[in-house]
Amino acid sequence: MDHNYDQAACHGRLPSDTDQAVHLLENAEVDHLDVGVIGFDQEGMVRVYNHPESAAAGLSRERVLGKHVFESVAPCMNNYLVAQRFADAATSREPLDVEIDYVLTLRMKPTGVRLRLIWTPQAQLSYIVVHR
């Protein structure tokens, strides 16, 4: 792995460049990042759920992995602001890398966060990065 990616992961940072961010998310130990990471496949099944997200959301990996991201794990994101952006990106085959302010409401009091939504045609997974 590239030394720059190792350094970013060790310092808990996710690169701002889309391709570098995807490379880090797919190749680094995402538990070392200081943000929540949810990675899901083309069918919407969660394949990556890091420790910071598990701790903040109060959901264990065992409960989340293999479940549908927008139906079972984060139904509060099953809307045009989040889920529809991933669907539109996949349909158009145009990369998606956008940050939005969002309020999480499921299983918790309303909590303001910043979400980074990442999808590229080459990536194995789509990613929701949660900045708390």
Short mmCIF file of N, CA and C in Angstrom, two decimals:
data_model
loop_
_atom_site.label_atom_id
_atom_site.label_comp_id
_atom_site.label_asym_id
_atom_site.label_seq_id
_atom_site.Cartn_x
_atom_site.Cartn_y
_atom_site.Cartn_z
N MET A 1 0.83 -1.18 0.00
CA MET A 1 0.00 0.00 0.00
C MET A 1 0.88 1.24 0.00
N ASP A 2 0.40 2.28 -0.62
CA ASP A 2 1.10 3.54 -0.70
C ASP A 2 1.27 4.13 0.71
N HIS A 3 2.45 4.65 0.97
CA HIS A 3 2.77 5.21 2.29
C HIS A 3 1.81 6.35 2.67
N ASN A 4 1.40 7.17 1.70
CA ASN A 4 0.48 8.27 2.00
C ASN A 4 -0.86 7.76 2.53
N TYR A 5 -1.33 6.64 1.99
CA TYR A 5 -2.59 6.08 2.47
C TYR A 5 -2.43 5.55 3.88
N ASP A 6 -1.29 4.92 4.16
CA ASP A 6 -1.01 4.43 5.51
C ASP A 6 -1.00 5.59 6.50
N GLN A 7 -0.35 6.69 6.12
CA GLN A 7 -0.27 7.85 7.00
C GLN A 7 -1.65 8.43 7.27
N ALA A 8 -2.46 8.55 6.23
CA ALA A 8 -3.80 9.11 6.40
C ALA A 8 -4.61 8.24 7.35
N ALA A 9 -4.55 6.93 7.16
CA ALA A 9 -5.31 6.02 8.02
C ALA A 9 -4.81 6.08 9.46
N CYS A 10 -3.50 6.17 9.63
CA CYS A 10 -2.94 6.23 10.98
C CYS A 10 -3.35 7.50 11.71
N HIS A 11 -3.55 8.57 10.97
CA HIS A 11 -3.93 9.84 11.57
C HIS A 11 -5.44 10.05 11.57
N GLY A 12 -6.19 9.05 11.14
CA GLY A 12 -7.64 9.11 11.21
C GLY A 12 -8.29 9.98 10.16
N ARG A 13 -7.55 10.37 9.14
CA ARG A 13 -8.08 11.27 8.12
C ARG A 13 -8.47 10.51 6.86
N LEU A 14 -9.47 11.03 6.18
CA LEU A 14 -9.87 10.50 4.89
C LEU A 14 -9.51 11.55 3.85
N PRO A 15 -8.73 11.19 2.81
CA PRO A 15 -8.33 12.17 1.81
C PRO A 15 -9.53 12.84 1.15
N SER A 16 -9.37 14.09 0.75
CA SER A 16 -10.45 14.81 0.08
C SER A 16 -10.61 14.35 -1.37
N ASP A 17 -9.53 13.87 -1.99
CA ASP A 17 -9.60 13.36 -3.36
C ASP A 17 -10.43 12.07 -3.38
N THR A 18 -11.39 12.01 -4.30
CA THR A 18 -12.31 10.86 -4.35
C THR A 18 -11.58 9.54 -4.55
N ASP A 19 -10.70 9.46 -5.55
CA ASP A 19 -10.01 8.20 -5.83
C ASP A 19 -9.13 7.77 -4.66
N GLN A 20 -8.45 8.72 -4.04
CA GLN A 20 -7.61 8.38 -2.88
C GLN A 20 -8.48 7.93 -1.70
N ALA A 21 -9.61 8.59 -1.51
CA ALA A 21 -10.52 8.21 -0.42
C ALA A 21 -11.02 6.78 -0.62
N VAL A 22 -11.45 6.46 -1.84
CA VAL A 22 -11.95 5.11 -2.14
C VAL A 22 -10.83 4.10 -1.94
N HIS A 23 -9.64 4.41 -2.41
CA HIS A 23 -8.51 3.49 -2.24
C HIS A 23 -8.27 3.22 -0.75
N LEU A 24 -8.29 4.26 0.06
CA LEU A 24 -8.07 4.08 1.49
C LEU A 24 -9.20 3.26 2.10
N LEU A 25 -10.44 3.57 1.74
CA LEU A 25 -11.59 2.85 2.31
C LEU A 25 -11.56 1.37 1.94
N GLU A 26 -11.04 1.05 0.74
CA GLU A 26 -11.02 -0.34 0.30
C GLU A 26 -9.77 -1.09 0.74
N ASN A 27 -8.73 -0.38 1.17
CA ASN A 27 -7.47 -1.06 1.44
C ASN A 27 -6.89 -0.84 2.84
N ALA A 28 -7.44 0.06 3.60
CA ALA A 28 -6.89 0.37 4.92
C ALA A 28 -7.78 -0.22 6.01
N GLU A 29 -7.28 -0.18 7.19
CA GLU A 29 -8.06 -0.59 8.37
C GLU A 29 -8.95 0.58 8.75
N VAL A 30 -10.21 0.52 8.36
CA VAL A 30 -11.12 1.66 8.54
C VAL A 30 -11.47 1.91 10.01
N ASP A 31 -11.16 0.98 10.89
CA ASP A 31 -11.39 1.21 12.31
C ASP A 31 -10.48 2.31 12.86
N HIS A 32 -9.38 2.61 12.15
CA HIS A 32 -8.45 3.64 12.60
C HIS A 32 -8.88 5.04 12.17
N LEU A 33 -9.90 5.14 11.35
CA LEU A 33 -10.39 6.45 10.93
C LEU A 33 -11.20 7.08 12.06
N ASP A 34 -11.23 8.40 12.09
CA ASP A 34 -11.98 9.09 13.14
C ASP A 34 -13.40 9.44 12.71
N VAL A 35 -13.87 8.78 11.68
CA VAL A 35 -15.23 8.98 11.16
C VAL A 35 -15.93 7.63 11.07
N GLY A 36 -17.25 7.66 11.05
CA GLY A 36 -18.00 6.44 10.83
C GLY A 36 -17.98 6.07 9.36
N VAL A 37 -17.88 4.78 9.06
CA VAL A 37 -17.86 4.31 7.68
C VAL A 37 -18.85 3.17 7.52
N ILE A 38 -19.75 3.34 6.54
CA ILE A 38 -20.66 2.28 6.14
C ILE A 38 -20.40 2.03 4.66
N GLY A 39 -19.97 0.83 4.32
CA GLY A 39 -19.74 0.46 2.93
C GLY A 39 -20.75 -0.59 2.52
N PHE A 40 -21.38 -0.39 1.35
CA PHE A 40 -22.40 -1.34 0.91
C PHE A 40 -22.24 -1.65 -0.57
N ASP A 41 -22.68 -2.87 -0.94
CA ASP A 41 -22.51 -3.35 -2.31
C ASP A 41 -23.65 -2.87 -3.21
N GLN A 42 -23.63 -3.34 -4.47
CA GLN A 42 -24.62 -2.90 -5.47
C GLN A 42 -26.05 -3.24 -5.07
N GLU A 43 -26.22 -4.28 -4.27
CA GLU A 43 -27.55 -4.67 -3.82
C GLU A 43 -27.96 -3.93 -2.55
N GLY A 44 -27.08 -3.08 -2.04
CA GLY A 44 -27.39 -2.32 -0.83
C GLY A 44 -27.05 -3.03 0.46
N MET A 45 -26.38 -4.17 0.38
CA MET A 45 -26.03 -4.93 1.58
C MET A 45 -24.75 -4.38 2.21
N VAL A 46 -24.80 -4.14 3.51
CA VAL A 46 -23.65 -3.58 4.22
C VAL A 46 -22.54 -4.62 4.29
N ARG A 47 -21.35 -4.23 3.84
CA ARG A 47 -20.17 -5.10 3.84
C ARG A 47 -19.06 -4.55 4.75
N VAL A 48 -19.10 -3.23 5.03
CA VAL A 48 -18.12 -2.59 5.90
C VAL A 48 -18.88 -1.72 6.89
N TYR A 49 -18.54 -1.89 8.16
CA TYR A 49 -19.16 -1.10 9.23
C TYR A 49 -18.09 -0.93 10.29
N ASN A 50 -17.49 0.25 10.35
CA ASN A 50 -16.32 0.38 11.22
C ASN A 50 -16.69 0.63 12.68
N HIS A 51 -15.68 0.48 13.53
CA HIS A 51 -15.89 0.61 14.97
C HIS A 51 -16.42 1.99 15.38
N PRO A 52 -15.85 3.10 14.87
CA PRO A 52 -16.40 4.40 15.27
C PRO A 52 -17.90 4.54 14.96
N GLU A 53 -18.35 4.00 13.84
CA GLU A 53 -19.78 4.08 13.51
C GLU A 53 -20.59 3.17 14.43
N SER A 54 -20.08 1.98 14.68
CA SER A 54 -20.76 1.05 15.57
C SER A 54 -20.94 1.66 16.96
N ALA A 55 -19.87 2.26 17.48
CA ALA A 55 -19.93 2.85 18.82
C ALA A 55 -20.90 4.04 18.87
N ALA A 56 -20.86 4.89 17.86
CA ALA A 56 -21.71 6.08 17.86
C ALA A 56 -23.19 5.74 17.65
N ALA A 57 -23.45 4.77 16.78
CA ALA A 57 -24.84 4.41 16.47
C ALA A 57 -25.42 3.41 17.47
N GLY A 58 -24.55 2.74 18.21
CA GLY A 58 -25.03 1.75 19.17
C GLY A 58 -25.49 0.46 18.52
N LEU A 59 -24.98 0.18 17.33
CA LEU A 59 -25.33 -1.05 16.61
C LEU A 59 -24.06 -1.88 16.40
N SER A 60 -24.10 -3.14 16.77
CA SER A 60 -22.94 -4.01 16.59
C SER A 60 -22.77 -4.38 15.13
N ARG A 61 -21.54 -4.71 14.76
CA ARG A 61 -21.27 -5.16 13.39
C ARG A 61 -22.12 -6.39 13.05
N GLU A 62 -22.23 -7.29 14.01
CA GLU A 62 -22.98 -8.52 13.77
C GLU A 62 -24.43 -8.22 13.39
N ARG A 63 -24.97 -7.17 13.97
CA ARG A 63 -26.36 -6.80 13.70
C ARG A 63 -26.53 -6.11 12.35
N VAL A 64 -25.44 -5.52 11.83
CA VAL A 64 -25.51 -4.67 10.64
C VAL A 64 -25.00 -5.36 9.38
N LEU A 65 -23.87 -6.07 9.46
CA LEU A 65 -23.27 -6.67 8.27
C LEU A 65 -24.24 -7.64 7.61
N GLY A 66 -24.36 -7.52 6.29
CA GLY A 66 -25.26 -8.38 5.53
C GLY A 66 -26.69 -7.89 5.46
N LYS A 67 -26.97 -6.78 6.13
CA LYS A 67 -28.32 -6.20 6.11
C LYS A 67 -28.38 -5.08 5.08
N HIS A 68 -29.59 -4.78 4.60
CA HIS A 68 -29.75 -3.71 3.61
C HIS A 68 -29.57 -2.35 4.28
N VAL A 69 -28.70 -1.53 3.72
CA VAL A 69 -28.36 -0.26 4.34
C VAL A 69 -29.56 0.67 4.51
N PHE A 70 -30.41 0.77 3.49
CA PHE A 70 -31.50 1.74 3.55
C PHE A 70 -32.82 1.16 4.05
N GLU A 71 -32.90 -0.15 4.15
CA GLU A 71 -34.13 -0.77 4.66
C GLU A 71 -34.01 -1.18 6.12
N SER A 72 -32.84 -1.69 6.51
CA SER A 72 -32.68 -2.23 7.87
C SER A 72 -31.75 -1.42 8.76
N VAL A 73 -30.67 -0.90 8.20
CA VAL A 73 -29.64 -0.25 9.02
C VAL A 73 -29.91 1.25 9.20
N ALA A 74 -30.18 1.94 8.11
CA ALA A 74 -30.37 3.39 8.17
C ALA A 74 -31.59 3.81 7.34
N PRO A 75 -32.78 3.36 7.73
CA PRO A 75 -33.96 3.75 6.95
C PRO A 75 -34.21 5.25 6.94
N CYS A 76 -33.64 5.98 7.91
CA CYS A 76 -33.79 7.43 7.91
C CYS A 76 -33.01 8.08 6.76
N MET A 77 -32.17 7.31 6.07
CA MET A 77 -31.44 7.82 4.90
C MET A 77 -32.06 7.35 3.59
N ASN A 78 -33.18 6.64 3.68
CA ASN A 78 -33.83 6.12 2.47
C ASN A 78 -34.72 7.22 1.88
N ASN A 79 -34.06 8.21 1.29
CA ASN A 79 -34.76 9.37 0.75
C ASN A 79 -33.96 9.97 -0.40
N TYR A 80 -34.47 11.06 -0.95
CA TYR A 80 -33.80 11.67 -2.10
C TYR A 80 -32.47 12.32 -1.74
N LEU A 81 -32.26 12.67 -0.49
CA LEU A 81 -31.00 13.30 -0.09
C LEU A 81 -29.83 12.32 -0.07
N VAL A 82 -30.10 11.06 0.26
CA VAL A 82 -29.03 10.09 0.41
C VAL A 82 -29.20 8.93 -0.57
N ALA A 83 -30.16 8.06 -0.33
CA ALA A 83 -30.32 6.85 -1.16
C ALA A 83 -30.48 7.18 -2.64
N GLN A 84 -31.27 8.19 -2.94
CA GLN A 84 -31.52 8.53 -4.35
C GLN A 84 -30.26 9.02 -5.05
N ARG A 85 -29.37 9.67 -4.32
CA ARG A 85 -28.11 10.13 -4.94
C ARG A 85 -27.25 8.95 -5.36
N PHE A 86 -27.22 7.90 -4.54
CA PHE A 86 -26.47 6.71 -4.93
C PHE A 86 -27.12 6.05 -6.15
N ALA A 87 -28.44 5.96 -6.15
CA ALA A 87 -29.15 5.35 -7.28
C ALA A 87 -28.90 6.15 -8.56
N ASP A 88 -28.97 7.46 -8.47
CA ASP A 88 -28.74 8.30 -9.65
C ASP A 88 -27.32 8.17 -10.16
N ALA A 89 -26.34 8.11 -9.26
CA ALA A 89 -24.95 7.97 -9.67
C ALA A 89 -24.73 6.63 -10.37
N ALA A 90 -25.29 5.57 -9.83
CA ALA A 90 -25.14 4.25 -10.46
C ALA A 90 -25.79 4.22 -11.83
N THR A 91 -26.95 4.85 -11.97
CA THR A 91 -27.65 4.87 -13.26
C THR A 91 -26.86 5.68 -14.29
N SER A 92 -26.37 6.83 -13.89
CA SER A 92 -25.65 7.71 -14.82
C SER A 92 -24.19 7.30 -15.01
N ARG A 93 -23.68 6.46 -14.10
CA ARG A 93 -22.28 6.04 -14.10
C ARG A 93 -21.34 7.23 -13.85
N GLU A 94 -21.89 8.30 -13.26
CA GLU A 94 -21.10 9.48 -12.91
C GLU A 94 -20.66 9.35 -11.45
N PRO A 95 -19.38 9.58 -11.17
CA PRO A 95 -18.91 9.50 -9.79
C PRO A 95 -19.70 10.43 -8.87
N LEU A 96 -19.86 9.99 -7.64
CA LEU A 96 -20.54 10.77 -6.61
C LEU A 96 -19.56 10.98 -5.47
N ASP A 97 -19.35 12.21 -5.08
CA ASP A 97 -18.57 12.55 -3.89
C ASP A 97 -19.09 13.90 -3.42
N VAL A 98 -20.03 13.84 -2.50
CA VAL A 98 -20.69 15.05 -2.03
C VAL A 98 -20.82 14.99 -0.52
N GLU A 99 -20.72 16.14 0.11
CA GLU A 99 -20.94 16.24 1.55
C GLU A 99 -22.22 17.01 1.80
N ILE A 100 -23.01 16.51 2.74
CA ILE A 100 -24.26 17.18 3.09
C ILE A 100 -24.42 17.21 4.61
N ASP A 101 -25.04 18.27 5.08
CA ASP A 101 -25.44 18.31 6.49
C ASP A 101 -26.71 17.49 6.60
N TYR A 102 -26.81 16.71 7.67
CA TYR A 102 -27.92 15.78 7.80
C TYR A 102 -28.27 15.61 9.27
N VAL A 103 -29.48 15.20 9.54
CA VAL A 103 -29.91 14.91 10.92
C VAL A 103 -30.32 13.45 11.00
N LEU A 104 -29.59 12.69 11.81
CA LEU A 104 -29.92 11.28 12.04
C LEU A 104 -31.02 11.23 13.10
N THR A 105 -32.02 10.37 12.86
CA THR A 105 -33.16 10.32 13.79
C THR A 105 -33.50 8.93 14.27
N LEU A 106 -32.95 7.89 13.67
CA LEU A 106 -33.32 6.53 14.03
C LEU A 106 -32.58 6.08 15.29
N ARG A 107 -33.31 5.51 16.24
CA ARG A 107 -32.73 4.93 17.46
C ARG A 107 -31.96 5.92 18.32
N MET A 108 -32.19 7.21 18.14
CA MET A 108 -31.45 8.21 18.91
C MET A 108 -32.20 9.52 18.85
N LYS A 109 -31.85 10.42 19.74
CA LYS A 109 -32.41 11.76 19.62
C LYS A 109 -31.84 12.37 18.34
N PRO A 110 -32.53 13.31 17.71
CA PRO A 110 -32.01 13.91 16.48
C PRO A 110 -30.57 14.40 16.68
N THR A 111 -29.70 13.94 15.78
CA THR A 111 -28.27 14.22 15.89
C THR A 111 -27.77 14.80 14.58
N GLY A 112 -27.26 16.02 14.62
CA GLY A 112 -26.70 16.64 13.43
C GLY A 112 -25.35 16.04 13.08
N VAL A 113 -25.17 15.69 11.81
CA VAL A 113 -23.92 15.12 11.32
C VAL A 113 -23.63 15.72 9.94
N ARG A 114 -22.45 15.45 9.45
CA ARG A 114 -22.09 15.76 8.06
C ARG A 114 -21.82 14.43 7.40
N LEU A 115 -22.52 14.15 6.31
CA LEU A 115 -22.34 12.91 5.57
C LEU A 115 -21.53 13.17 4.31
N ARG A 116 -20.62 12.26 4.01
CA ARG A 116 -19.93 12.26 2.73
C ARG A 116 -20.39 11.01 2.00
N LEU A 117 -20.99 11.21 0.84
CA LEU A 117 -21.52 10.12 0.03
C LEU A 117 -20.54 9.88 -1.11
N ILE A 118 -20.04 8.64 -1.22
CA ILE A 118 -19.01 8.34 -2.21
C ILE A 118 -19.40 7.10 -3.02
N TRP A 119 -19.38 7.27 -4.34
CA TRP A 119 -19.58 6.15 -5.26
C TRP A 119 -18.77 6.44 -6.52
N THR A 120 -18.05 5.45 -7.00
CA THR A 120 -17.39 5.55 -8.30
C THR A 120 -17.64 4.25 -9.05
N PRO A 121 -17.64 4.32 -10.39
CA PRO A 121 -17.89 3.10 -11.17
C PRO A 121 -16.87 1.99 -10.90
N GLN A 122 -15.64 2.35 -10.55
CA GLN A 122 -14.58 1.36 -10.33
C GLN A 122 -14.59 0.75 -8.94
N ALA A 123 -15.25 1.40 -8.00
CA ALA A 123 -15.18 0.96 -6.60
C ALA A 123 -15.98 -0.32 -6.37
N GLN A 124 -15.51 -1.12 -5.44
CA GLN A 124 -16.21 -2.34 -5.06
C GLN A 124 -17.49 -2.02 -4.30
N LEU A 125 -17.45 -0.96 -3.50
CA LEU A 125 -18.56 -0.60 -2.63
C LEU A 125 -18.89 0.88 -2.75
N SER A 126 -20.07 1.23 -2.29
CA SER A 126 -20.47 2.63 -2.09
C SER A 126 -20.24 2.93 -0.62
N TYR A 127 -19.98 4.20 -0.30
CA TYR A 127 -19.65 4.54 1.08
C TYR A 127 -20.45 5.73 1.59
N ILE A 128 -20.89 5.61 2.82
CA ILE A 128 -21.42 6.72 3.59
C ILE A 128 -20.42 6.96 4.71
N VAL A 129 -19.84 8.15 4.73
CA VAL A 129 -18.88 8.52 5.76
C VAL A 129 -19.58 9.52 6.67
N VAL A 130 -19.59 9.22 7.96
CA VAL A 130 -20.35 10.02 8.93
C VAL A 130 -19.38 10.80 9.81
N HIS A 131 -19.43 12.13 9.69
CA HIS A 131 -18.64 13.03 10.54
C HIS A 131 -19.55 13.51 11.66
N ARG A 132 -19.19 13.18 12.87
CA ARG A 132 -20.01 13.61 14.02
C ARG A 132 -19.35 14.77 14.71
#
